mmCIF file of C-alpha atoms in Angstrom:
data_model
loop_
_atom_site.group_PDB
_atom_site.id
_atom_site.type_symbol
_atom_site.label_atom_id
_atom_site.label_comp_id
_atom_site.label_asym_id
_atom_site.label_seq_id
_atom_site.Cartn_x
_atom_site.Cartn_y
_atom_site.Cartn_z
ATOM 1 C CA MET A 1 -44.593 23.958 11.148
ATOM 2 C CA SER A 2 -41.055 22.599 11.123
ATOM 3 C CA ALA A 3 -39.572 20.636 13.999
ATOM 4 C CA THR A 4 -36.963 22.337 16.135
ATOM 5 C CA ALA A 5 -33.452 20.945 16.567
ATOM 6 C CA GLU A 6 -34.408 20.005 20.123
ATOM 7 C CA ASP A 7 -37.477 18.084 18.890
ATOM 8 C CA ILE A 8 -35.380 16.231 16.311
ATOM 9 C CA SER A 9 -32.763 15.366 18.887
ATOM 10 C CA SER A 10 -35.439 14.067 21.259
ATOM 11 C CA THR A 11 -36.972 11.953 18.483
ATOM 12 C CA ALA A 12 -33.588 10.552 17.536
ATOM 13 C CA ARG A 13 -32.787 9.649 21.138
ATOM 14 C CA ARG A 14 -36.133 7.959 21.738
ATOM 15 C CA LEU A 15 -36.165 6.014 18.498
ATOM 16 C CA GLY A 16 -32.465 5.270 18.755
ATOM 17 C CA LYS A 17 -32.900 3.630 22.143
ATOM 18 C CA ARG A 18 -35.769 1.475 20.888
ATOM 19 C CA LEU A 19 -33.985 0.448 17.697
ATOM 20 C CA ARG A 20 -30.740 -0.181 19.560
ATOM 21 C CA ASN A 21 -32.515 -2.456 22.039
ATOM 22 C CA GLN A 22 -34.197 -4.382 19.219
ATOM 23 C CA THR A 23 -30.905 -4.740 17.368
ATOM 24 C CA GLY A 24 -29.096 -5.896 20.489
ATOM 25 C CA ARG A 25 -31.813 -8.458 21.176
ATOM 26 C CA ALA A 26 -31.627 -9.824 17.623
ATOM 27 C CA ILE A 27 -27.840 -10.090 17.863
ATOM 28 C CA GLN A 28 -28.151 -11.954 21.154
ATOM 29 C CA ASP A 29 -31.022 -14.229 20.085
ATOM 30 C CA PHE A 30 -29.207 -15.433 16.967
ATOM 31 C CA LYS A 31 -25.615 -15.054 18.223
ATOM 32 C CA MET A 32 -24.900 -12.780 15.289
ATOM 33 C CA ILE A 33 -21.762 -11.188 16.748
ATOM 34 C CA GLU A 34 -19.323 -12.827 19.146
ATOM 35 C CA ASP A 35 -16.042 -11.880 20.776
ATOM 36 C CA GLY A 36 -13.284 -11.342 18.223
ATOM 37 C CA ASP A 37 -15.563 -11.154 15.187
ATOM 38 C CA ARG A 38 -14.596 -9.054 12.183
ATOM 39 C CA VAL A 39 -17.823 -7.629 10.781
ATOM 40 C CA MET A 40 -18.129 -6.134 7.314
ATOM 41 C CA VAL A 41 -21.031 -3.661 7.372
ATOM 42 C CA CYS A 42 -22.517 -3.281 3.883
ATOM 43 C CA LEU A 43 -23.372 0.378 3.340
ATOM 44 C CA SER A 44 -25.489 1.309 0.314
ATOM 45 C CA GLY A 45 -26.232 4.916 1.194
ATOM 46 C CA GLY A 46 -29.873 4.141 1.997
ATOM 47 C CA LYS A 47 -31.723 4.702 5.260
ATOM 48 C CA ASP A 48 -31.488 1.061 6.384
ATOM 49 C CA SER A 49 -27.737 0.611 6.051
ATOM 50 C CA TYR A 50 -27.012 4.020 7.612
ATOM 51 C CA THR A 51 -29.195 3.088 10.576
ATOM 52 C CA MET A 52 -27.561 -0.334 10.881
ATOM 53 C CA LEU A 53 -24.050 1.155 10.932
ATOM 54 C CA ASP A 54 -25.134 3.793 13.454
ATOM 55 C CA LEU A 55 -26.640 1.200 15.827
ATOM 56 C CA LEU A 56 -23.726 -1.227 15.489
ATOM 57 C CA LEU A 57 -21.277 1.551 16.347
ATOM 58 C CA GLN A 58 -23.329 2.391 19.440
ATOM 59 C CA LEU A 59 -23.463 -1.262 20.493
ATOM 60 C CA GLN A 60 -19.755 -1.698 19.825
ATOM 61 C CA ARG A 61 -18.942 1.076 22.286
ATOM 62 C CA ALA A 62 -21.135 -0.449 25.008
ATOM 63 C CA ALA A 63 -20.664 -4.175 24.405
ATOM 64 C CA PRO A 64 -18.760 -6.355 26.908
ATOM 65 C CA ILE A 65 -17.076 -8.094 23.952
ATOM 66 C CA ARG A 66 -14.646 -6.783 21.362
ATOM 67 C CA PHE A 67 -15.460 -6.909 17.659
ATOM 68 C CA GLU A 68 -14.284 -5.037 14.588
ATOM 69 C CA LEU A 69 -16.472 -3.085 12.157
ATOM 70 C CA ARG A 70 -15.631 -1.924 8.656
ATOM 71 C CA ALA A 71 -18.144 -0.109 6.456
ATOM 72 C CA VAL A 72 -17.944 -1.280 2.847
ATOM 73 C CA ASN A 73 -19.703 0.257 -0.135
ATOM 74 C CA LEU A 74 -19.892 -1.093 -3.684
ATOM 75 C CA ASP A 75 -19.608 1.703 -6.248
ATOM 76 C CA GLN A 76 -21.494 0.188 -9.196
ATOM 77 C CA LYS A 77 -20.604 3.091 -11.502
ATOM 78 C CA GLN A 78 -24.116 4.355 -11.944
ATOM 79 C CA PRO A 79 -24.150 7.627 -13.904
ATOM 80 C CA GLY A 80 -24.401 10.594 -11.584
ATOM 81 C CA PHE A 81 -23.586 8.582 -8.467
ATOM 82 C CA PRO A 82 -22.234 11.069 -5.858
ATOM 83 C CA GLU A 83 -18.962 9.289 -5.091
ATOM 84 C CA HIS A 84 -17.924 11.824 -2.463
ATOM 85 C CA VAL A 85 -20.947 11.456 -0.153
ATOM 86 C CA LEU A 86 -20.157 8.205 1.651
ATOM 87 C CA PRO A 87 -16.390 8.781 2.087
ATOM 88 C CA GLU A 88 -17.004 12.264 3.487
ATOM 89 C CA TYR A 89 -19.689 10.995 5.864
ATOM 90 C CA LEU A 90 -17.626 8.040 7.095
ATOM 91 C CA GLU A 91 -14.496 10.143 7.507
ATOM 92 C CA SER A 92 -16.492 12.603 9.603
ATOM 93 C CA LEU A 93 -17.352 9.695 11.911
ATOM 94 C CA GLY A 94 -13.811 8.346 11.968
ATOM 95 C CA VAL A 95 -15.100 4.967 10.751
ATOM 96 C CA ASP A 96 -12.909 2.383 9.051
ATOM 97 C CA TYR A 97 -14.276 1.989 5.511
ATOM 98 C CA HIS A 98 -13.541 0.781 2.001
ATOM 99 C CA VAL A 99 -15.170 1.419 -1.386
ATOM 100 C CA ILE A 100 -15.185 -1.416 -3.930
ATOM 101 C CA GLU A 101 -15.323 -0.145 -7.506
ATOM 102 C CA GLN A 102 -16.995 -2.498 -9.974
ATOM 103 C CA ASP A 103 -19.050 -1.535 -13.014
ATOM 104 C CA THR A 104 -22.069 -3.773 -12.538
ATOM 105 C CA TYR A 105 -24.339 -1.006 -13.842
ATOM 106 C CA SER A 106 -23.249 -1.441 -17.468
ATOM 107 C CA VAL A 107 -23.651 -5.208 -17.263
ATOM 108 C CA VAL A 108 -27.175 -4.998 -15.847
ATOM 109 C CA LYS A 109 -28.278 -2.367 -18.367
ATOM 110 C CA ARG A 110 -26.880 -4.442 -21.234
ATOM 111 C CA VAL A 111 -28.354 -7.781 -20.160
ATOM 112 C CA VAL A 112 -31.781 -6.895 -18.722
ATOM 113 C CA PRO A 113 -34.552 -5.559 -21.026
ATOM 114 C CA GLU A 114 -35.837 -2.097 -20.132
ATOM 115 C CA ASN A 115 -39.302 -3.366 -19.172
ATOM 116 C CA LYS A 116 -37.932 -5.950 -16.757
ATOM 117 C CA SER A 117 -36.749 -5.569 -13.176
ATOM 118 C CA PHE A 118 -33.021 -5.015 -12.764
ATOM 119 C CA CYS A 119 -33.121 -6.009 -9.101
ATOM 120 C CA GLY A 120 -32.447 -9.757 -9.396
ATOM 121 C CA LEU A 121 -29.274 -9.577 -11.479
ATOM 122 C CA CYS A 122 -28.088 -6.403 -9.773
ATOM 123 C CA SER A 123 -28.417 -7.934 -6.299
ATOM 124 C CA ARG A 124 -26.629 -11.151 -7.353
ATOM 125 C CA MET A 125 -23.681 -9.255 -8.809
ATOM 126 C CA ARG A 126 -23.530 -6.926 -5.830
ATOM 127 C CA ARG A 127 -23.664 -9.858 -3.413
ATOM 128 C CA GLY A 128 -20.885 -11.671 -5.295
ATOM 129 C CA ALA A 129 -18.559 -8.660 -5.146
ATOM 130 C CA LEU A 130 -19.190 -8.059 -1.450
ATOM 131 C CA TYR A 131 -18.828 -11.732 -0.504
ATOM 132 C CA GLU A 132 -15.542 -12.001 -2.373
ATOM 133 C CA TYR A 133 -14.145 -8.901 -0.675
ATOM 134 C CA ALA A 134 -15.168 -10.206 2.760
ATOM 135 C CA HIS A 135 -13.424 -13.521 2.085
ATOM 136 C CA GLN A 136 -10.250 -11.866 0.807
ATOM 137 C CA GLU A 137 -10.062 -9.489 3.757
ATOM 138 C CA GLY A 138 -10.784 -12.120 6.414
ATOM 139 C CA PHE A 139 -14.161 -10.841 7.658
ATOM 140 C CA ASN A 140 -16.136 -13.679 9.225
ATOM 141 C CA LYS A 141 -19.482 -11.831 9.363
ATOM 142 C CA ILE A 142 -21.276 -9.755 6.720
ATOM 143 C CA ALA A 143 -23.974 -7.408 8.053
ATOM 144 C CA LEU A 144 -26.872 -6.474 5.768
ATOM 145 C CA GLY A 145 -29.491 -3.812 6.505
ATOM 146 C CA HIS A 146 -32.677 -5.839 5.946
ATOM 147 C CA HIS A 147 -35.360 -5.149 8.551
ATOM 148 C CA ARG A 148 -38.549 -6.860 9.779
ATOM 149 C CA ASP A 149 -40.675 -5.564 6.895
ATOM 150 C CA ASP A 150 -38.151 -6.806 4.309
ATOM 151 C CA ILE A 151 -38.364 -10.272 5.866
ATOM 152 C CA VAL A 152 -42.175 -10.329 5.787
ATOM 153 C CA GLU A 153 -42.293 -8.975 2.227
ATOM 154 C CA THR A 154 -39.867 -11.674 1.088
ATOM 155 C CA LEU A 155 -42.107 -14.326 2.640
ATOM 156 C CA PHE A 156 -45.009 -13.222 0.426
ATOM 157 C CA LEU A 157 -42.842 -12.747 -2.658
ATOM 158 C CA ASN A 158 -41.757 -16.384 -2.381
ATOM 159 C CA LEU A 159 -45.273 -17.529 -1.509
ATOM 160 C CA PHE A 160 -47.026 -15.749 -4.388
ATOM 161 C CA ASN A 161 -44.348 -15.994 -7.067
ATOM 162 C CA GLY A 162 -42.150 -18.950 -6.159
ATOM 163 C CA GLY A 163 -44.493 -21.400 -4.471
ATOM 164 C CA ARG A 164 -42.230 -21.588 -1.412
ATOM 165 C CA LEU A 165 -42.569 -20.808 2.290
ATOM 166 C CA LYS A 166 -39.276 -18.965 2.544
ATOM 167 C CA ALA A 167 -38.236 -15.570 3.881
ATOM 168 C CA MET A 168 -34.934 -13.946 4.931
ATOM 169 C CA PRO A 169 -33.277 -15.573 7.944
ATOM 170 C CA PRO A 170 -31.652 -13.247 10.478
ATOM 171 C CA LYS A 171 -28.466 -15.299 10.108
ATOM 172 C CA LEU A 172 -27.297 -17.642 7.357
ATOM 173 C CA LYS A 173 -24.277 -19.314 5.813
ATOM 174 C CA SER A 174 -23.622 -18.571 2.154
ATOM 175 C CA ASP A 175 -23.995 -21.417 -0.335
ATOM 176 C CA ASP A 176 -20.220 -21.776 -0.718
ATOM 177 C CA GLY A 177 -19.787 -21.893 3.060
ATOM 178 C CA ARG A 178 -17.243 -19.060 3.112
ATOM 179 C CA ASN A 179 -19.404 -16.328 4.629
ATOM 180 C CA VAL A 180 -21.886 -15.876 7.463
ATOM 181 C CA VAL A 181 -24.491 -13.209 6.739
ATOM 182 C CA ILE A 182 -26.286 -11.427 9.577
ATOM 183 C CA ARG A 183 -29.264 -9.064 9.591
ATOM 184 C CA PRO A 184 -29.049 -7.066 12.842
ATOM 185 C CA LEU A 185 -32.206 -5.037 12.028
ATOM 186 C CA ALA A 186 -34.378 -8.176 11.823
ATOM 187 C CA TYR A 187 -36.608 -6.997 14.706
ATOM 188 C CA CYS A 188 -36.815 -3.348 13.576
ATOM 189 C CA GLN A 189 -39.845 -1.822 11.837
ATOM 190 C CA GLU A 190 -39.253 0.082 8.625
ATOM 191 C CA SER A 191 -41.511 2.952 9.717
ATOM 192 C CA GLU A 192 -39.335 3.592 12.758
ATOM 193 C CA ILE A 193 -36.154 3.357 10.701
ATOM 194 C CA VAL A 194 -37.589 5.975 8.335
ATOM 195 C CA ARG A 195 -38.299 8.335 11.224
ATOM 196 C CA TYR A 196 -34.903 7.709 12.815
ATOM 197 C CA ALA A 197 -33.046 8.297 9.540
ATOM 198 C CA ARG A 198 -34.963 11.533 9.033
ATOM 199 C CA ALA A 199 -34.144 12.689 12.554
ATOM 200 C CA ARG A 200 -30.478 11.787 12.112
ATOM 201 C CA ASP A 201 -30.396 13.559 8.724
ATOM 202 C CA TYR A 202 -28.324 10.913 6.962
ATOM 203 C CA PRO A 203 -26.992 11.878 3.503
ATOM 204 C CA ILE A 204 -29.297 9.455 1.654
ATOM 205 C CA ILE A 205 -28.223 8.304 -1.818
ATOM 206 C CA PRO A 206 -31.165 7.054 -3.945
ATOM 207 C CA CYS A 207 -30.798 4.059 -6.248
ATOM 208 C CA ASN A 208 -31.375 5.521 -9.702
ATOM 209 C CA LEU A 209 -30.889 2.181 -11.432
ATOM 210 C CA CYS A 210 -34.097 0.531 -10.265
ATOM 211 C CA GLY A 211 -35.858 3.203 -8.247
ATOM 212 C CA SER A 212 -37.715 4.521 -11.310
ATOM 213 C CA GLN A 213 -39.160 1.145 -12.300
ATOM 214 C CA ASP A 214 -42.897 0.939 -11.574
ATOM 215 C CA ASN A 215 -44.945 -2.091 -10.553
ATOM 216 C CA LEU A 216 -42.063 -4.053 -9.124
ATOM 217 C CA GLN A 217 -43.335 -7.130 -7.310
ATOM 218 C CA ARG A 218 -41.907 -6.039 -3.979
ATOM 219 C CA GLN A 219 -43.696 -2.691 -4.210
ATOM 220 C CA ALA A 220 -46.964 -4.493 -4.826
ATOM 221 C CA ILE A 221 -46.387 -6.677 -1.756
ATOM 222 C CA LYS A 222 -45.453 -3.607 0.295
ATOM 223 C CA ALA A 223 -48.691 -1.882 -0.718
ATOM 224 C CA MET A 224 -50.712 -4.985 0.145
ATOM 225 C CA LEU A 225 -49.141 -5.227 3.601
ATOM 226 C CA ALA A 226 -49.619 -1.499 4.217
ATOM 227 C CA GLU A 227 -53.338 -1.890 3.474
ATOM 228 C CA TRP A 228 -53.560 -4.901 5.787
ATOM 229 C CA GLU A 229 -51.820 -2.948 8.538
ATOM 230 C CA ARG A 230 -54.183 -0.010 8.006
ATOM 231 C CA THR A 231 -57.308 -2.158 8.333
ATOM 232 C CA ALA A 232 -55.904 -4.555 10.948
ATOM 233 C CA PRO A 233 -53.117 -2.898 12.976
ATOM 234 C CA GLY A 234 -50.583 -5.390 14.288
ATOM 235 C CA ARG A 235 -50.986 -7.844 11.431
ATOM 236 C CA ILE A 236 -47.371 -7.499 10.229
ATOM 237 C CA ASP A 237 -46.157 -8.165 13.779
ATOM 238 C CA SER A 238 -48.331 -11.270 13.851
ATOM 239 C CA ILE A 239 -46.942 -12.492 10.530
ATOM 240 C CA PHE A 240 -43.365 -11.947 11.682
ATOM 241 C CA THR A 241 -44.132 -13.827 14.916
ATOM 242 C CA ALA A 242 -45.482 -16.696 12.807
ATOM 243 C CA ILE A 243 -42.163 -16.872 10.930
ATOM 244 C CA GLN A 244 -40.551 -17.590 14.297
ATOM 245 C CA ASN A 245 -43.154 -20.215 15.285
ATOM 246 C CA VAL A 246 -43.187 -22.861 12.559
ATOM 247 C CA SER A 247 -45.014 -26.179 13.035
ATOM 248 C CA PRO A 248 -43.660 -28.556 10.363
ATOM 249 C CA SER A 249 -46.218 -31.271 11.184
ATOM 250 C CA GLN A 250 -49.037 -28.817 10.372
ATOM 251 C CA LEU A 251 -47.809 -28.110 6.844
ATOM 252 C CA ALA A 252 -47.301 -30.550 3.952
ATOM 253 C CA ASP A 253 -43.551 -30.660 3.258
ATOM 254 C CA ARG A 254 -42.606 -34.366 3.165
ATOM 255 C CA ASP A 255 -38.904 -33.508 3.373
ATOM 256 C CA LEU A 256 -39.458 -31.463 6.514
ATOM 257 C CA PHE A 257 -41.700 -33.922 8.354
ATOM 258 C CA ASP A 258 -41.981 -37.709 8.137
ATOM 259 C CA PHE A 259 -45.648 -38.027 7.193
ATOM 260 C CA ALA A 260 -45.064 -41.446 5.606
ATOM 261 C CA GLY A 261 -43.742 -42.836 8.860
ATOM 262 C CA LEU A 262 -46.535 -41.403 10.976
ATOM 263 C CA ARG A 263 -48.351 -44.106 12.936
ATOM 264 C CA ALA A 264 -50.811 -44.139 15.817
ATOM 265 C CA ASP A 265 -49.370 -45.097 19.195
ATOM 266 C CA ALA A 266 -50.170 -48.715 20.060
ATOM 267 C CA GLY A 267 -52.369 -48.993 23.144
ATOM 268 C CA ALA A 268 -53.127 -45.277 23.290
ATOM 269 C CA THR A 269 -56.390 -44.231 24.921
ATOM 270 C CA PRO A 270 -58.532 -41.165 24.256
ATOM 271 C CA GLU A 271 -57.724 -38.094 26.318
ATOM 272 C CA ASN A 272 -59.848 -37.474 29.396
ATOM 273 C CA THR A 273 -61.174 -41.042 29.294
ATOM 274 C CA THR A 274 -60.646 -43.504 32.144
ATOM 275 C CA PRO A 275 -59.271 -46.814 30.782
#
């Protein structure tokens, strides 16, 4: 039984309000967007970036501050990429946009063996092109569509494969200091974004470069977390909360906490004991 247009509209409104509130709270908590900012919104054609642009446009109309948005897509020259989809969609919205054309596809296919993941090199080249455009055009913020689940998955990818306690921060400065990257969807759940995107009927463009590769590490982490959530609902929320509540003295990073200089307080007495 298919949903009626009224049902879809109701779902979109309900989810949209929730996601918009979460996005607004993340922006406020981390001061992601301030008065006068020029924000480059990276649009891939996937559900996350469509949702991010949608919510930022809604917040822009209601916000007490003024900030500029421009949707930017990187056309990586993948064979069969539907070049018309994003321009037509953005023009229908009346949104300021730009398409960067750079053939990173050929480079990645030439350099990376077929049985290896393309994602690392592809993401670095894509990031470099987008960062350079933002710097040239004077945008002081770059918005990426990573959500709560992406952040948690990255934590475990680094933990299991890199030996580091490191995730995706909601806001960061690039290594060269020229760009500030923000992730407005940091508080949003992927499952709700999926439902919202379906209700909004975005013209989704799949990534044919890496989407067909099986057993990618991130997919394995995603499956592990999905099983955890199935057997212990709320676990992903708990993990994300833990990322926001770090106790350096309870870990073992000597650069983060001065264990060597730790000394007992002279003259201290046991708790609950009368001297």
